[in-house]
Amino acid sequence: MRIILWIAAAAMLGGCAGQMPASVKGECKVFADPGFAVQGKRLKDKQWIGKAQETGIQVCGWKRPTK
């Protein structure tokens, strides 16, 4: 009985073993790397852009822009 439960659990959790969750793969297709350093006018803009670019660099493999 335990073996059957282990096999069932392994089959259900097998989809989670990929490099990147499917939801993140979809996001990386939607948002493209701008290819240059984006700048904002206000501090809040700069903070949001910096956070979005850093996420793209870490999660989607974007190249870090040169200044």
CSV table of N, CA and C in Angstrom, one decimal, residues 26-64:
chain,number,residue,atom,x,y,z
A,26,GLY,N,5.9,31.5,-18.9
A,26,GLY,CA,4.9,32.3,-19.7
A,26,GLY,C,5.2,33.8,-19.5
A,27,GLU,N,5.6,34.2,-18.3
A,27,GLU,CA,5.9,35.6,-18.0
A,27,GLU,C,7.1,36.0,-18.8
A,28,CYS,N,8.1,35.2,-18.9
A,28,CYS,CA,9.3,35.5,-19.7
A,28,CYS,C,9.0,35.7,-21.2
A,29,LYS,N,8.0,35.0,-21.7
A,29,LYS,CA,7.7,35.2,-23.1
A,29,LYS,C,6.9,36.5,-23.3
A,30,VAL,N,6.2,37.0,-22.3
A,30,VAL,CA,5.4,38.2,-22.4
A,30,VAL,C,6.2,39.4,-22.3
A,31,PHE,N,7.2,39.4,-21.3
A,31,PHE,CA,8.0,40.6,-21.1
A,31,PHE,C,9.4,40.4,-21.7
A,32,ALA,N,9.7,41.3,-22.6
A,32,ALA,CA,11.0,41.2,-23.3
A,32,ALA,C,12.1,42.0,-22.7
A,33,ASP,N,13.3,41.6,-22.8
A,33,ASP,CA,14.4,42.4,-22.3
A,33,ASP,C,14.6,43.6,-23.1
A,34,PRO,N,14.5,44.8,-22.5
A,34,PRO,CA,14.6,46.0,-23.3
A,34,PRO,C,16.0,46.2,-24.0
A,35,GLY,N,17.0,45.6,-23.5
A,35,GLY,CA,18.4,45.6,-24.1
A,35,GLY,C,19.2,46.9,-23.8
A,36,PHE,N,18.6,47.7,-22.9
A,36,PHE,CA,19.3,48.9,-22.5
A,36,PHE,C,18.8,49.3,-21.1
A,37,ALA,N,19.6,50.2,-20.4
A,37,ALA,CA,19.2,50.6,-19.1
A,37,ALA,C,18.0,51.5,-19.1
A,38,VAL,N,16.9,51.1,-18.6
A,38,VAL,CA,15.7,52.0,-18.6
A,38,VAL,C,15.8,52.9,-17.4
A,39,GLN,N,15.5,54.2,-17.5
A,39,GLN,CA,15.6,55.1,-16.4
A,39,GLN,C,14.2,55.8,-16.2
A,40,GLY,N,13.9,56.1,-14.9
A,40,GLY,CA,12.7,56.7,-14.6
A,40,GLY,C,12.9,58.2,-14.2
A,41,LYS,N,11.8,58.9,-14.2
A,41,LYS,CA,11.9,60.3,-13.9
A,41,LYS,C,11.9,60.6,-12.3
A,42,ARG,N,10.9,59.9,-11.7
A,42,ARG,CA,10.8,60.0,-10.2
A,42,ARG,C,11.5,58.9,-9.5
A,43,LEU,N,11.8,59.0,-8.2
A,43,LEU,CA,12.4,58.0,-7.4
A,43,LEU,C,11.6,56.7,-7.4
A,44,LYS,N,10.3,56.9,-7.3
A,44,LYS,CA,9.4,55.7,-7.3
A,44,LYS,C,9.5,55.0,-8.6
A,45,ASP,N,9.6,55.7,-9.8
A,45,ASP,CA,9.7,55.1,-11.1
A,45,ASP,C,11.0,54.3,-11.1
A,46,LYS,N,12.1,54.9,-10.7
A,46,LYS,CA,13.4,54.3,-10.7
A,46,LYS,C,13.4,53.0,-9.9
A,47,GLN,N,12.8,53.0,-8.7
A,47,GLN,CA,12.7,51.8,-7.9
A,47,GLN,C,11.9,50.7,-8.5
A,48,TRP,N,10.8,51.0,-9.1
A,48,TRP,CA,10.0,50.0,-9.8
A,48,TRP,C,10.7,49.4,-11.0
A,49,ILE,N,11.3,50.3,-11.8
A,49,ILE,CA,12.1,49.8,-13.0
A,49,ILE,C,13.2,48.9,-12.5
A,50,GLY,N,14.0,49.3,-11.5
A,50,GLY,CA,15.1,48.6,-11.0
A,50,GLY,C,14.7,47.2,-10.5
A,51,LYS,N,13.5,47.1,-9.8
A,51,LYS,CA,13.0,45.9,-9.3
A,51,LYS,C,12.6,45.0,-10.5
A,52,ALA,N,11.9,45.5,-11.5
A,52,ALA,CA,11.4,44.8,-12.6
A,52,ALA,C,12.6,44.2,-13.4
A,53,GLN,N,13.6,45.1,-13.6
A,53,GLN,CA,14.8,44.6,-14.4
A,53,GLN,C,15.6,43.5,-13.6
A,54,GLU,N,15.7,43.7,-12.3
A,54,GLU,CA,16.5,42.7,-11.6
A,54,GLU,C,15.7,41.4,-11.6
A,55,THR,N,14.4,41.4,-11.5
A,55,THR,CA,13.6,40.2,-11.6
A,55,THR,C,13.8,39.5,-12.9
A,56,GLY,N,13.8,40.3,-14.0
A,56,GLY,CA,14.0,39.8,-15.3
A,56,GLY,C,15.4,39.2,-15.5
A,57,ILE,N,16.4,39.8,-14.9
A,57,ILE,CA,17.8,39.3,-14.9
A,57,ILE,C,17.9,37.9,-14.2
A,58,GLN,N,17.3,37.9,-13.0
A,58,GLN,CA,17.4,36.7,-12.2
A,58,GLN,C,16.5,35.5,-12.7
A,59,VAL,N,15.3,35.8,-13.1
A,59,VAL,CA,14.4,34.8,-13.4
A,59,VAL,C,14.4,34.4,-14.9
A,60,CYS,N,14.4,35.4,-15.8
A,60,CYS,CA,14.3,35.1,-17.2
A,60,CYS,C,15.7,35.1,-17.9
A,61,GLY,N,16.8,35.4,-17.2
A,61,GLY,CA,18.1,35.3,-17.8
A,61,GLY,C,18.4,36.5,-18.7
A,62,TRP,N,17.8,37.6,-18.4
A,62,TRP,CA,18.2,38.8,-19.2
A,62,TRP,C,19.6,39.2,-18.9
A,63,LYS,N,20.3,39.9,-19.8
A,63,LYS,CA,21.6,40.4,-19.6
A,63,LYS,C,21.5,41.7,-18.8
A,64,ARG,N,22.5,41.9,-17.9
A,64,ARG,CA,22.5,43.1,-17.1
A,64,ARG,C,22.9,44.3,-18.0
